[in-house]
XYZ file of C-alpha atoms in Angstrom:
363
model
C -1.798 -25.943 18.147
C -3.288 -27.440 14.961
C -2.664 -30.668 15.797
C -5.591 -30.598 18.628
C -8.405 -29.746 15.919
C -10.534 -32.372 14.555
C -9.489 -32.877 10.798
C -12.152 -35.717 10.281
C -14.741 -32.904 9.136
C -15.893 -34.361 6.070
C -13.013 -32.868 3.760
C -12.658 -33.919 0.011
C -9.639 -33.815 -2.325
C -12.343 -32.048 -4.977
C -11.045 -28.882 -3.020
C -7.512 -27.248 -3.606
C -6.258 -24.835 -1.052
C -3.408 -22.620 -2.131
C -1.401 -20.981 0.803
C 0.096 -17.416 -0.171
C 2.637 -16.177 2.314
C 2.986 -12.264 2.925
C 5.764 -9.828 2.529
C 9.553 -10.721 3.305
C 8.172 -14.236 3.936
C 9.086 -16.156 0.706
C 10.136 -19.170 2.867
C 7.257 -19.015 5.318
C 7.133 -22.202 7.577
C 3.216 -21.767 7.850
C 2.925 -22.702 4.251
C 4.935 -25.982 4.488
C 3.901 -29.256 5.517
C 4.860 -28.538 9.160
C 2.810 -25.495 9.387
C -0.424 -25.939 11.634
C -2.750 -24.701 9.228
C -1.267 -26.868 6.458
C -1.576 -29.738 8.585
C -5.331 -29.112 9.637
C -6.011 -28.450 6.149
C -4.515 -31.701 4.886
C -5.867 -33.627 7.641
C -9.278 -32.397 6.666
C -8.953 -34.194 3.127
C -8.062 -31.056 1.155
C -5.142 -30.743 -1.551
C -2.948 -28.134 0.012
C -0.463 -26.395 -2.441
C 2.139 -23.411 -1.143
C 2.596 -20.744 -3.563
C 5.791 -18.539 -3.345
C 6.346 -15.202 -4.773
C 9.223 -12.796 -4.428
C 7.596 -11.282 -0.941
C 9.210 -7.784 -1.967
C 7.463 -4.672 -0.512
C 6.447 -2.673 -3.874
C 3.490 -2.351 -5.753
C 5.358 -3.972 -8.765
C 6.218 -6.977 -6.809
C 2.566 -7.322 -5.881
C 1.308 -7.105 -9.244
C 3.935 -9.292 -10.982
C 2.983 -11.722 -8.060
C -0.740 -11.385 -9.280
C 0.354 -12.655 -12.563
C 2.108 -15.392 -11.242
C -0.738 -16.728 -8.937
C -3.278 -16.523 -11.901
C -0.879 -18.838 -13.805
C -0.693 -21.188 -10.936
C -4.343 -21.356 -10.374
C -5.142 -21.956 -13.759
C -2.756 -24.969 -13.825
C -4.342 -26.284 -10.879
C -7.825 -25.761 -12.405
C -6.707 -27.576 -15.409
C -5.018 -30.541 -13.630
C -8.003 -31.064 -11.387
C -10.957 -29.314 -13.012
C -13.860 -30.569 -10.896
C -11.955 -29.262 -7.833
C -13.020 -26.152 -5.913
C -10.396 -23.697 -5.575
C -9.476 -21.810 -2.192
C -6.765 -19.345 -1.390
C -5.702 -18.733 2.125
C -3.412 -15.647 2.061
C -1.547 -13.533 4.760
C -0.754 -9.885 4.995
C -0.101 -8.724 1.523
C -0.657 -12.027 0.298
C -4.308 -11.348 0.358
C -4.105 -8.349 -2.038
C -2.515 -10.632 -4.458
C -4.922 -13.349 -3.822
C -7.809 -10.869 -4.330
C -6.624 -9.636 -7.426
C -5.795 -13.286 -8.823
C -8.943 -14.688 -7.760
C -10.707 -11.552 -9.813
C -8.606 -12.524 -12.973
C -9.557 -16.296 -12.871
C -13.206 -17.126 -12.543
C -15.928 -17.498 -9.785
C -14.985 -20.702 -8.971
C -12.155 -19.580 -6.568
C -12.764 -18.320 -3.276
C -10.442 -16.276 -0.763
C -9.793 -16.334 3.115
C -7.479 -13.588 3.947
C -5.554 -13.316 7.194
C -4.334 -9.984 8.697
C -4.387 -8.090 5.132
C -4.106 -4.503 4.952
C -6.163 -3.953 2.015
C -4.891 -1.294 -0.419
C -7.613 1.307 -1.828
C -6.177 3.633 -4.491
C -7.855 6.564 -6.171
C -6.433 8.893 -9.017
C -4.969 12.039 -7.924
C -5.137 15.347 -9.917
C -2.312 17.544 -9.368
C -2.906 21.370 -11.055
C -0.488 22.662 -13.432
C 0.160 25.601 -11.337
C 1.389 23.454 -8.279
C 3.471 21.330 -10.305
C 5.285 24.070 -11.800
C 5.672 25.902 -8.419
C 7.013 22.561 -6.872
C 9.409 22.084 -9.720
C 10.612 25.835 -9.450
C 10.864 25.818 -5.580
C 12.371 22.431 -5.679
C 15.481 23.599 -7.942
C 15.576 26.801 -5.558
C 15.762 24.452 -2.468
C 18.407 22.146 -3.770
C 20.447 25.492 -4.870
C 19.937 26.794 -1.189
C 21.043 23.699 -0.084
C 24.261 23.653 -2.027
C 24.890 27.113 -1.180
C 24.638 26.439 2.566
C 26.753 23.285 2.216
C 29.744 25.279 1.021
C 29.469 28.053 3.649
C 30.728 28.358 7.406
C 29.323 28.307 9.803
C 26.000 26.741 9.486
C 22.934 27.770 11.438
C 19.908 25.415 12.034
C 18.305 26.871 9.021
C 21.010 25.644 7.172
C 20.744 22.135 8.263
C 17.074 22.026 7.765
C 17.507 23.233 4.341
C 20.143 20.560 3.520
C 18.011 17.931 5.261
C 15.076 18.444 3.010
C 17.028 18.885 -0.130
C 18.647 15.736 0.456
C 15.416 13.919 1.131
C 13.882 15.625 -2.074
C 16.891 14.292 -4.254
C 16.256 10.784 -2.441
C 12.610 10.771 -3.230
C 13.197 12.014 -6.861
C 15.744 9.065 -7.288
C 13.071 6.792 -6.129
C 10.754 8.024 -8.376
C 13.085 7.671 -11.234
C 13.351 3.999 -9.853
C 9.446 3.606 -10.004
C 8.873 4.773 -13.411
C 11.517 2.200 -14.598
C 9.571 -0.523 -12.500
C 6.244 0.637 -14.269
C 7.623 1.801 -17.574
C 5.395 -1.072 -19.201
C 2.186 0.744 -18.388
C 3.379 4.016 -20.343
C 1.227 5.231 -22.577
C -2.541 6.504 -22.823
C -4.472 5.827 -19.836
C -1.166 5.322 -17.859
C -2.737 6.635 -14.402
C -5.673 4.621 -14.758
C -3.699 1.666 -15.518
C -1.391 2.253 -12.466
C -4.278 2.862 -9.985
C -6.114 -0.376 -11.104
C -3.329 -2.296 -10.640
C -3.003 -1.316 -7.200
C -6.560 -1.101 -6.085
C -8.359 -3.863 -4.613
C -10.849 -5.516 -6.367
C -14.461 -5.463 -5.262
C -15.678 -8.681 -3.478
C -18.724 -10.558 -2.661
C -19.690 -12.338 0.794
C -19.711 -15.931 -1.000
C -16.295 -15.734 -2.197
C -14.282 -13.658 0.497
C -13.766 -13.980 4.217
C -11.634 -11.370 6.047
C -9.993 -12.609 9.198
C -7.927 -10.140 11.270
C -7.009 -9.234 15.062
C -6.888 -6.012 16.894
C -3.619 -4.532 17.536
C -2.036 -5.819 14.363
C 1.338 -4.078 14.077
C 1.608 -4.047 10.279
C -1.663 -2.330 10.036
C -0.793 0.116 12.374
C 2.706 1.156 10.663
C 0.723 1.302 7.174
C -1.877 3.664 8.744
C 0.767 5.820 10.534
C 2.124 6.312 6.961
C -1.185 7.092 5.187
C -1.920 9.599 7.874
C 1.083 11.605 7.364
C 0.316 11.281 3.763
C -3.268 12.479 4.146
C -2.022 15.319 6.239
C 0.805 16.493 4.181
C -1.201 16.160 1.030
C -4.057 18.292 2.665
C -1.517 20.780 3.458
C 0.326 20.756 0.025
C -3.153 21.467 -1.334
C -3.598 24.486 0.736
C -0.032 25.821 -0.249
C -0.889 24.750 -3.715
C -3.794 26.826 -4.229
C -4.111 29.019 -7.306
C -5.681 32.050 -5.716
C -3.018 32.028 -3.023
C -0.309 31.894 -5.444
C -1.794 34.674 -7.448
C -2.071 36.920 -4.350
C 1.427 36.070 -3.536
C 2.676 36.805 -6.795
C 1.039 39.888 -7.191
C 2.031 41.365 -3.697
C 5.391 40.379 -4.456
C 5.562 42.166 -7.600
C 3.712 45.290 -6.447
C 6.089 45.386 -3.536
C 9.406 45.080 -5.722
C 7.756 47.842 -8.030
C 7.029 50.106 -5.050
C 10.695 49.634 -3.826
C 12.121 50.689 -7.373
C 9.615 53.655 -7.533
C 10.669 54.804 -3.982
C 14.394 54.057 -4.288
C 14.132 52.013 -0.944
C 15.123 48.506 -0.169
C 12.647 48.480 2.946
C 10.119 46.704 0.972
C 12.615 43.939 -0.181
C 11.747 41.784 2.510
C 8.535 40.956 0.450
C 10.591 38.679 -1.825
C 10.733 36.318 1.482
C 6.686 36.539 1.377
C 6.892 34.474 -1.894
C 9.859 32.362 -1.059
C 8.745 30.743 2.182
C 5.366 29.322 0.887
C 7.054 27.862 -1.996
C 9.802 25.888 0.184
C 7.132 24.903 2.298
C 5.047 23.462 -0.420
C 8.338 21.599 -1.447
C 8.902 20.403 2.049
C 5.470 19.047 2.129
C 5.306 17.309 -1.282
C 8.791 15.662 0.092
C 7.252 14.397 3.007
C 4.206 13.177 1.096
C 6.504 11.133 -1.182
C 8.318 9.870 1.928
C 5.244 8.850 3.681
C 4.554 6.559 0.782
C 7.393 4.504 1.328
C 5.542 1.941 3.494
C 3.697 0.751 0.272
C 7.283 -0.061 -1.239
C 10.166 1.366 -2.927
C 8.003 2.581 -5.708
C 5.317 4.359 -3.353
C 6.819 7.584 -4.118
C 6.317 7.296 -7.676
C 2.758 5.962 -7.480
C 1.871 8.532 -5.089
C 2.178 11.161 -7.855
C -0.683 9.766 -9.796
C -2.721 8.324 -6.943
C -3.670 8.152 -3.342
C -3.216 4.963 -1.652
C -4.741 3.921 1.784
C -5.320 0.609 3.835
C -8.355 -0.534 5.125
C -9.735 -3.231 7.027
C -11.600 -4.927 4.423
C -11.795 -5.040 0.454
C -14.464 -2.949 -1.702
C -17.685 -4.536 -1.813
C -19.063 -6.984 0.716
C -17.152 -9.952 2.666
C -17.533 -12.008 6.015
C -15.197 -10.555 8.537
C -14.082 -12.113 11.744
C -12.298 -9.745 14.012
C -10.355 -11.475 16.782
C -9.503 -9.694 20.079
C -5.783 -8.643 20.654
C -3.284 -11.595 21.397
C -1.809 -11.738 24.524
C 1.812 -10.925 24.455
C 4.390 -13.890 23.499
C 7.872 -12.542 23.739
C 9.050 -10.953 20.447
C 6.401 -12.509 18.064
C 4.290 -10.097 16.414
C 0.236 -10.399 16.530
C 0.455 -10.051 12.872
C 2.175 -13.361 12.522
C 0.525 -15.499 14.901
C -3.119 -15.758 12.918
C -2.016 -18.888 11.155
C -1.018 -20.724 14.039
C -4.214 -19.883 16.264
C -6.584 -22.471 16.818
C -9.545 -20.467 16.615
C -8.274 -18.928 13.034
C -7.673 -22.735 12.014
C -11.114 -23.860 12.968
C -12.838 -20.647 10.948
C -10.852 -21.612 7.872
C -12.088 -25.235 8.192
C -15.357 -24.319 8.699
C -15.679 -21.612 5.781
C -14.506 -24.082 3.484
C -16.787 -26.715 4.656
C -19.614 -24.283 4.202
C -18.737 -23.332 0.941
C -18.715 -27.150 -0.266
C -22.125 -27.587 1.299
C -23.509 -24.338 -0.312
C -21.980 -25.612 -3.833
C -23.676 -29.198 -3.226
C -27.099 -27.733 -2.530
C -26.627 -25.511 -5.809
C -25.953 -28.535 -7.850
C -29.071 -30.520 -6.430
C-alpha cells in the first residue's frame, strides 16, 4: 500500500523517526524496512530507526521500556544534534512513547496509532474495609478447604471453592506485582506507582493521535475497565463503615438475645454478618481479576490506584478518527493502521507540517 504514496514530499535527513511497536510484537514487520510505513518515511528522506522493547503486557514492562526509549532518544540526539526527533508508536507503544517524550525535552514529537491511553489515579482504601476483607478472605479460604473435604458437594460448595481459588491466585499475583515494583517501595510509594502508569499531559504541537473505530484491543481493555468499575463501586457499598457498624451491632444484639432467652431461633443472624463479608471478598477478587487486562502486575497496582483506558491522553492532542475497517480475514483492525494508506499519508503530513512550523519559528 505504502509504495503508491508519493515519497518525494520535501523530506529531510534532519528528521529522525523512531518506530515503536506494541504489546507482544517485538519483531513487528511494520517497523522493519519491509513495512509500508517505514518505506514511505525513508522514501520521504527521513532517517528511520526501529526501537524494540520486551513487548510484555505489564505496567513494569512499559515502565522499563520508557527508560530504554529515553536512552535511545538521547543517543539519537547526541549523534544528530540538529535533527528533529519524531516517534511513531503503535498500541501500548504509544504509552511508552509519551512518557519518554515527557522525560527527554520539547524537541521530540509523537504520533500514536491505536493507543489505549492509560489514566490512573490513587485509590484510598478505608482501614475497616481492608480489615473486613482480610478477615473474610481467611474465612472464605477456610470454608473452601472444609467444602473440598466434604462429600457430596452442592453448588454453593463449588461456588465457595471457585472464589477461594481465584482469591488465592490474585494474592499470588499481588505478591508477584510487589516483587516487580519493589524498587518503588518507601515513602510516597503509591504516588510513584500511579505516576509511573498515568499518561503525561500533552500539547497539540507535540502529539497526534490516530485511531479507528471498532478497535478490538481498546474494546477488550474497556470491558475489563467496566468490570473493575462495577465491582469497585459495589465493594465500596459493602465496605461502608455505617453498614458494617449496623451489621455488627445487629448480630451481637441477636446473639446476646438468643443467649438470654436460651433459644437458637436467632442464631440465623450470624449469616446476616457472614453473607455481606463474603460478598465483599468476592467483589474484591473480581476487581483484582479485572485488572489483569493491564498486565500480570495489574492486580497489585489496582490495590493502590484505579486505571482506565481513554481515547486520548490528558491535555490536548490532534485526533484523527478513522471509520471502521472493512473485514479482512482474521486480521484485526487494531493491527491495520500502520499499513493503511490514509494513515501513512497523515503521518507524512504531520511530520512535514512540524518541519514547516519549526522553520518559521527559526526565521
